[in-house]
Coordinates of C-alpha atoms and ligand atoms in Angstrom, one line a residue:
X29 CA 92.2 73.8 78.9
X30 CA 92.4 75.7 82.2
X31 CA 89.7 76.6 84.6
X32 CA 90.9 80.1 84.9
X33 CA 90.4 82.9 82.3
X34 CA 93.1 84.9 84.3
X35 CA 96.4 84.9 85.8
X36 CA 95.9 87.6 88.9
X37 CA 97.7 85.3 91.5
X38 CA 98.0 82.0 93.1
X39 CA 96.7 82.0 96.4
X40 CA 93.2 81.1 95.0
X41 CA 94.7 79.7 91.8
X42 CA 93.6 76.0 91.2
X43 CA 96.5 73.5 91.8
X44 CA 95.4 71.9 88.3
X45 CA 96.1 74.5 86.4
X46 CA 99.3 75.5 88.2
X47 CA 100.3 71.6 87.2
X48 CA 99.2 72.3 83.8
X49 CA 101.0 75.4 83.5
X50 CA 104.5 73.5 84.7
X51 CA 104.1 70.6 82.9
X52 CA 103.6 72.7 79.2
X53 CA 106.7 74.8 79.9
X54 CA 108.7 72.0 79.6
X55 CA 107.4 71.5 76.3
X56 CA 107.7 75.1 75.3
X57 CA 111.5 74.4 77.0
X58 CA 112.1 71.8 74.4
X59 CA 111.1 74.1 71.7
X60 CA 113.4 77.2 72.5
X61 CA 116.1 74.5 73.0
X62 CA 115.5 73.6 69.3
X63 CA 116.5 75.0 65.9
X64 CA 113.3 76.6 65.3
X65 CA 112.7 78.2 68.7
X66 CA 109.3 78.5 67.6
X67 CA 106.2 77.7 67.9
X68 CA 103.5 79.3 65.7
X69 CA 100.2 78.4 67.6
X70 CA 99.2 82.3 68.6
X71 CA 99.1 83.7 65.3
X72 CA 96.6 86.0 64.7
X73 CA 96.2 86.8 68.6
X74 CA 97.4 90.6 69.9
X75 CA 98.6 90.9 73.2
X76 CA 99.2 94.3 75.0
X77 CA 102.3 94.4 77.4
X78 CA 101.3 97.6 79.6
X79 CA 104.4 98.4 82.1
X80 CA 103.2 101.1 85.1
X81 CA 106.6 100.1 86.6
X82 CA 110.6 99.5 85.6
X83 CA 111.4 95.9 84.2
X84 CA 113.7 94.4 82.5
X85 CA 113.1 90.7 82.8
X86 CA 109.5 90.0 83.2
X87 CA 109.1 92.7 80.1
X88 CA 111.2 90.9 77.8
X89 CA 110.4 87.9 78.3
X90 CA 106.6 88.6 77.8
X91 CA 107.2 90.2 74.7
X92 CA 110.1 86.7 73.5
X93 CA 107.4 84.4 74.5
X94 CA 105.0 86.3 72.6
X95 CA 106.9 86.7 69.3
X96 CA 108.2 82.8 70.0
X97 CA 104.7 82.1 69.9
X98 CA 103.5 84.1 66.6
X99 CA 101.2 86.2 68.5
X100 CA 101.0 90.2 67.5
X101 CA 103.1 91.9 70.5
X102 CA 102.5 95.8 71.4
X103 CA 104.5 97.0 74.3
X104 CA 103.4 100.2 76.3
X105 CA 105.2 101.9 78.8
X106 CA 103.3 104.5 81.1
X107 CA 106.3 106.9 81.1
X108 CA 105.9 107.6 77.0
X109 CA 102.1 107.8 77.3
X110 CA 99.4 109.7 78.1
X111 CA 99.2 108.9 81.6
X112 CA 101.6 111.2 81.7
X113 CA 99.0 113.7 81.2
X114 CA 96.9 112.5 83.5
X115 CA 94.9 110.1 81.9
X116 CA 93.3 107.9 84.3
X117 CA 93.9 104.0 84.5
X118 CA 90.5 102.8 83.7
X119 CA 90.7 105.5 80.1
X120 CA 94.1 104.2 79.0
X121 CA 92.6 100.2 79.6
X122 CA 89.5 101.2 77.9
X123 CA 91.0 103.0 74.9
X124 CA 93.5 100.2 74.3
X125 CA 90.4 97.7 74.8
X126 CA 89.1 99.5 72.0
X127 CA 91.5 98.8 69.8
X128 CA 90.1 94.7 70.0
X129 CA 93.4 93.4 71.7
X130 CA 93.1 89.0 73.0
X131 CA 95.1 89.2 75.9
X132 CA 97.0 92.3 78.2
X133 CA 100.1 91.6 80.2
X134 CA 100.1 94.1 83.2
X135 CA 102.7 95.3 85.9
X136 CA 101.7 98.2 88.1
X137 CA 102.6 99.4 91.2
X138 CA 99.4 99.2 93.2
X139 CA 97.8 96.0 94.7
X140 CA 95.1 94.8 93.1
X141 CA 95.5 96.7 89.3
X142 CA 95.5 93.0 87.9
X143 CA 92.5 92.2 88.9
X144 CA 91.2 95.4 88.6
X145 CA 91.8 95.2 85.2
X146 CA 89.5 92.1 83.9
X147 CA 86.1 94.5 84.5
X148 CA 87.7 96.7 81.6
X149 CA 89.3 94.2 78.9
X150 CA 87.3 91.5 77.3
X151 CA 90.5 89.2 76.8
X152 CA 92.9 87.5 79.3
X153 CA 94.8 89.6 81.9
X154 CA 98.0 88.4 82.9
X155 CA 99.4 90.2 86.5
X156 CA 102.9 90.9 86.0
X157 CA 103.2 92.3 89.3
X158 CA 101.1 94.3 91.2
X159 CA 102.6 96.2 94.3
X160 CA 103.5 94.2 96.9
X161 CA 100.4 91.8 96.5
X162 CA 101.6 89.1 93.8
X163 CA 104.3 88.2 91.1
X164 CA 102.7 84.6 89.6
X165 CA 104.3 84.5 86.5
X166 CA 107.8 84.7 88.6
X167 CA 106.4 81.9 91.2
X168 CA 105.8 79.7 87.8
X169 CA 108.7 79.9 86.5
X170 CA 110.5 79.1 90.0
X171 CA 108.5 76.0 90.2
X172 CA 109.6 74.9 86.5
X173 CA 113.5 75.8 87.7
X174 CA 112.8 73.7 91.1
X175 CA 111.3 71.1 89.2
X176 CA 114.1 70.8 86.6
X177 CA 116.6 70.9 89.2
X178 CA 115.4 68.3 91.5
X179 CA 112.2 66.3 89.8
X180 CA 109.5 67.2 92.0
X181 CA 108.9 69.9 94.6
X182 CA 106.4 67.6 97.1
X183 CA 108.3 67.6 100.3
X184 CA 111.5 70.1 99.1
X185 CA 113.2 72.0 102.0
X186 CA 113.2 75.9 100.4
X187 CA 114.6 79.0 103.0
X188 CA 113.5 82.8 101.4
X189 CA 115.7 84.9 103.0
X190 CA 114.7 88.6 103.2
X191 CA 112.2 91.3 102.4
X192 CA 109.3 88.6 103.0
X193 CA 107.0 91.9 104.3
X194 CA 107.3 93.6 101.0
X195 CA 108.2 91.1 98.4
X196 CA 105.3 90.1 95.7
X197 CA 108.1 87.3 94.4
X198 CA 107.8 85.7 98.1
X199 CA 103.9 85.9 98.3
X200 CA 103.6 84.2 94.8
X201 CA 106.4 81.5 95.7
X202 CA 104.7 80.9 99.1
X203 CA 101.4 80.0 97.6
X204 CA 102.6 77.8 94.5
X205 CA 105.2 76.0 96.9
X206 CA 102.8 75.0 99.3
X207 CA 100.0 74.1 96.7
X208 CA 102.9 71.6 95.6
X209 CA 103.9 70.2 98.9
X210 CA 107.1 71.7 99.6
X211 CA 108.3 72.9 103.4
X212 CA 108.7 76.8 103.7
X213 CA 110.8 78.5 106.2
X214 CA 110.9 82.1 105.7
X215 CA 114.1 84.4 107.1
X216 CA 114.9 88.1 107.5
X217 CA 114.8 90.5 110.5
X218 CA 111.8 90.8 112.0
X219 CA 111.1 94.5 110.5
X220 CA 110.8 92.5 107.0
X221 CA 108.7 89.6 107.9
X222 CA 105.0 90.2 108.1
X223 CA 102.8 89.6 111.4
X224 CA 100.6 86.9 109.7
X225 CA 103.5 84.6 108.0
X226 CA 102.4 82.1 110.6
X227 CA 99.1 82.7 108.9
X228 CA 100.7 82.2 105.4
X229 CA 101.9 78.4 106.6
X230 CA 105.7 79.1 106.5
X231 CA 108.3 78.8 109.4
X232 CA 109.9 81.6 111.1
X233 CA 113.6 82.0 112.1
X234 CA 115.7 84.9 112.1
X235 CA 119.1 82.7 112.2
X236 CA 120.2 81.9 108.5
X237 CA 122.7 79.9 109.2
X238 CA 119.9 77.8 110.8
X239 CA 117.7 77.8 107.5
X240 CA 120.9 77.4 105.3
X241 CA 121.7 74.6 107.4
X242 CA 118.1 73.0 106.7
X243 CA 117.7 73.5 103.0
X244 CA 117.8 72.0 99.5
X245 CA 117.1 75.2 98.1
X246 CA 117.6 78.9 99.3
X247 CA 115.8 81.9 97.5
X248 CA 117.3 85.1 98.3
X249 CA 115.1 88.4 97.4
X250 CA 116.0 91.9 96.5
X251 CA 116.8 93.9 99.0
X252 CA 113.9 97.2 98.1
X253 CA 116.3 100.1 98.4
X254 CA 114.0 102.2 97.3
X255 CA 112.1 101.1 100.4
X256 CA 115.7 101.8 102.6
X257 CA 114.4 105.3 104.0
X258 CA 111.4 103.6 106.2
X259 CA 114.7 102.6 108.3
X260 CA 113.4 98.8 108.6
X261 CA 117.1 98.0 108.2
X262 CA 120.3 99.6 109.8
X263 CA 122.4 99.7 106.8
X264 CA 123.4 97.8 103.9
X265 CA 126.3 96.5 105.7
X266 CA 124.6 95.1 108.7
X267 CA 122.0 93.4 106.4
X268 CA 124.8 91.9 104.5
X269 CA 126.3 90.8 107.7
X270 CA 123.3 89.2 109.4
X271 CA 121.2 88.2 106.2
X272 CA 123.8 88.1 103.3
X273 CA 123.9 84.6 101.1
X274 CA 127.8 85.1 101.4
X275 CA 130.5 82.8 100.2
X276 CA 132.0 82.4 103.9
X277 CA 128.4 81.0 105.0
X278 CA 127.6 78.8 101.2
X279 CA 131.2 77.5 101.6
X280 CA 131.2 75.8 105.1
X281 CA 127.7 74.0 104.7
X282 CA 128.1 70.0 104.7
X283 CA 126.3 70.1 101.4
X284 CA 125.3 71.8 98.6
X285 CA 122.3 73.6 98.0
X286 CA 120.6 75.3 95.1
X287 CA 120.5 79.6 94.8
X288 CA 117.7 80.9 93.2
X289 CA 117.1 84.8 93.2
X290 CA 114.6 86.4 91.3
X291 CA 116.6 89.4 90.3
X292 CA 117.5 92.4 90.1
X293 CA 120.1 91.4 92.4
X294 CA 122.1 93.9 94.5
X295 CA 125.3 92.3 94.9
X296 CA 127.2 92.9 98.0
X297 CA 124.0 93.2 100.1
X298 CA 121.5 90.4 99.9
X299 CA 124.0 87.8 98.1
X300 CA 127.6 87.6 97.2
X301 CA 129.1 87.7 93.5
X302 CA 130.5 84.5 94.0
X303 CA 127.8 83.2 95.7
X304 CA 125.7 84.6 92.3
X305 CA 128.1 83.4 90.0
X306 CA 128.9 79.6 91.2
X307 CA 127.5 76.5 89.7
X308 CA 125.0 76.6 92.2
X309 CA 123.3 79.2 91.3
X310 CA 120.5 78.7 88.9
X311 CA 119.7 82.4 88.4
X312 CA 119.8 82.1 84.7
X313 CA 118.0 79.0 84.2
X314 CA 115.1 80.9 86.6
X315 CA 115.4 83.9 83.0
X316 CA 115.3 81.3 80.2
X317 CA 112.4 79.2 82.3
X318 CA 110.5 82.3 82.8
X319 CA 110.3 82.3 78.8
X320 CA 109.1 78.9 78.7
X321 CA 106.4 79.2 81.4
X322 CA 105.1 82.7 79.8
X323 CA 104.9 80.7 76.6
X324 CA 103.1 78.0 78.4
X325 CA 100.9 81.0 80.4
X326 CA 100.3 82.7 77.2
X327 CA 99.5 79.3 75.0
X328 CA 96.9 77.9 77.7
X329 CA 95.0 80.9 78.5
X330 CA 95.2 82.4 74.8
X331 CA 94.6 79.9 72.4
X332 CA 91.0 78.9 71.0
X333 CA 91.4 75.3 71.7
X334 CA 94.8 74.8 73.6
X335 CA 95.8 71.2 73.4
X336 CA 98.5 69.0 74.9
X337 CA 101.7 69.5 73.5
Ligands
CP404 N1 112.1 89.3 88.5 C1 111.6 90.4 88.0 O1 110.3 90.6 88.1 O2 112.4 91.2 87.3 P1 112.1 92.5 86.5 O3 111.6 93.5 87.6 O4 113.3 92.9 85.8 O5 111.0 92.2 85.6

């Protein structure tokens, strides 16, 4: 049983239930790595996936982790609905409260719509992302990858490398790693990092071959080029050039280190195919965890007695 009726983010998120959470995705691992791939224990429960904004990921894998789980699975996407006629937020959560839903899933371009959300719907809300403010459910299932990978995550050297100023992925990573004891530096141009990140607890450097140098694990975010006309950096090419996870600066470190990325990945600008592509990358293993964990998410906050798996 968790403390928490929601999942809105982790900066205030108790560091219990973030170990719960961990610890049951890698039951809900063992499962989808079995026969079955399974686990019946939501049946009965309806969950509502509303997507404000594009997804590929984080929507699927919702709505696998629901059916895995037995649970009654309704996806709705603003751009075929009646927001489109200008239905307000707080009418399209009320009318789809109406319809006696357990649980909503949400991902919307403005900070705060999670949260905003549990004074409308009776059940659990789940923040898929909201703006730049928070991406939890990604952060989880980065910790379940990190803690596949190397055991534990107390005292783990992790670089982010990029758009720290706009990124809900780094935000959500930043809180869970440090709940769990890891070292953070953070790296990017200084038009991308955000004046309190001193206040967030991280490190600072603008030299990645400095952080690359330091690491066990480097986590390399989207470059936003939607965001590319605010002219916070040159070009593609000089980003790539000064901040790019290429195969010339992976290939001379003295050691290897683990690539995580959270995707969608623009390769060529914040990381290198090869550099995507090589054994030590664990991109993937970060898109079959992030079923697991939403399984796990999903199973402790939904079910009427959750128990230990
Ligand atoms: N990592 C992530 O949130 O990807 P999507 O935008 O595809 O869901």
């Amino acid at each position: 049983m968790l403390k928490s009726k929601h999942l809105i983010g982790l900066e205030h998120f108790p560091t219990s239930d973030l170990n719960k959470i961990i610890d049951t995705s890698f039951k809900f691992k063992e499962i989808l790595e079995s026969p079955e791939r399974k686990a019946i224990l939501l049946k009965g429960k309806t969950i509502v996936n509303m997507f404000f904004e594009n997804s590929t990921r984080t929507k699927i894998s919702f709505t696998l982790a629901e059916k895995r789980l037995g649970a009654d699975s309704i996806n709705f996407s603003s751009s075929t609905s009646s927001v489109k006629k200008g239905e307000t937020l707080k009418d399209t959560i009320q009318n789809i409260d109406a319809m006696k839903i357990d649980g909503a899933v949400i991902r919307h371009g403005h900070p705060g719509s999670a949260l905003k959300l549990t004074e409308y719907i009776d059940g659990a809300v789940i923040n898929a992302g909201d703006g730049s403010h928070e991406h939890p459910t990604q952060a989880i299932l980065d910790m379940v990858t990190l803690k596949e990978k190397f055991g534990k995550i107390k005292n783990l050297k992790v670089g982010i490398i990029g758009d720290i100023l706009n990124s809900r992925v780094a935000r959500s990573d930043i809180f869970a790693l440090k709940k769990l004891g890891a070292k953070i530096v953070v790296c990017g141009p200084s038009t991308l990092l955000p004046s309190n990140a001193k206040q967030l607890g991280v490190n600072i450097t603008h030299n990645i071959e400095e952080v690359l140098s330091w690491c066990d694990v480097v986590i390399g975010l989207r470059i936003q080029l939607e965001r590319m006309h605010l002219g916070r950096i040159p070009s593609k090419r000089e980003y790539h050039s000064e901040f790019g996870l290429t195969y010339e600066r992976i290939s001379k470190l003295k050691k290897d280190i683990v690539i995580m990325h959270p995707g969608p990945m623009n390769r060529g600008v914040e990381i290198d195919s090869k550099i995507a592509d090589s054994e030590n990358a664990v991109i993937l293993d970060q898109v079959l965890n992030g079923v697991a964990s939403r399984m796990s998410i999903l199973y402790l906050l939904l079910a009427d007695k959750p128990e230990n798996l």
